[in-house]
Amino acid sequence: MKCYDAHTHKIPYNHIGIYQSDAKYTASLFSVGVHPWQADVKSLSEIIPSLHHQNCRAIGEVGLDRLKGPSMEIQHAMLLSQLALANELQKPVIFHLVRAWDEFYALLKSKQQTPWIIHGFNSPKQFSRLLQTKVIFSLGPASLQNPRMHSILTQIPLNRVLFETDDTASDINQVYLDFSQATSTPLEEVYAQIEQNFLAIFGA
Ligand SMILES: [Zn+2]
């Protein structure tokens, strides 16, 4: 069965993955975006050409980080421009969010037109509110290792789950195994559903 990695900083070699590109690498499926940490040093013009590449399947990582990077004002302005691009090009959006949930919920109401993916979802306190929206939960090694996430994993509708390895050395297969175990979902069912989700969101 094929493995799908929704967000990785390593070039995928034996599975299908959305590689977080620096806008130069376009050989595999990839995402490209101005990270909130770089909102004051990078410009949209650096990413726009690769956004039009056929292998570009998402805009990301974009978002808001209250603990790191330039002012929230600068981050917010950069995010707004990228959300406009996502809507214009009909691309899913991969979010990096740190302590900026109120701003995120406001944007979700007014700007969401494509699938929005919370990458590395690991915020149990936000879960009940997020459940009422249409966001996709992308789970990585840290999400599955957090004991406070365990009761939540079983409550996420399976059609709103993606898996990722992000910048870790973890094997994507392990994420499948850990999720299957934590939720008592048969592994075959997990593989089939993640494939369906991945293809519906990012295309083949
Ligand atoms: Zn990442």
CSV table of C-alpha atoms and ligand atoms in Angstrom, one decimal, residues 7 9 20 61 119 166-167, ligand 1:
chain,number,residue,atom,x,y,z
A,7,HIS,CA,4.2,17.8,4.7
A,9,HIS,CA,11.2,18.7,4.4
A,20,GLN,CA,8.3,21.8,1.4
A,61,GLU,CA,3.9,26.7,5.2
A,119,HIS,CA,0.2,21.0,10.0
A,166,ASP,CA,7.7,17.5,8.8
A,167,ASP,CA,11.4,18.1,9.5
B,1,ZN,ZN,7.5,22.0,8.2
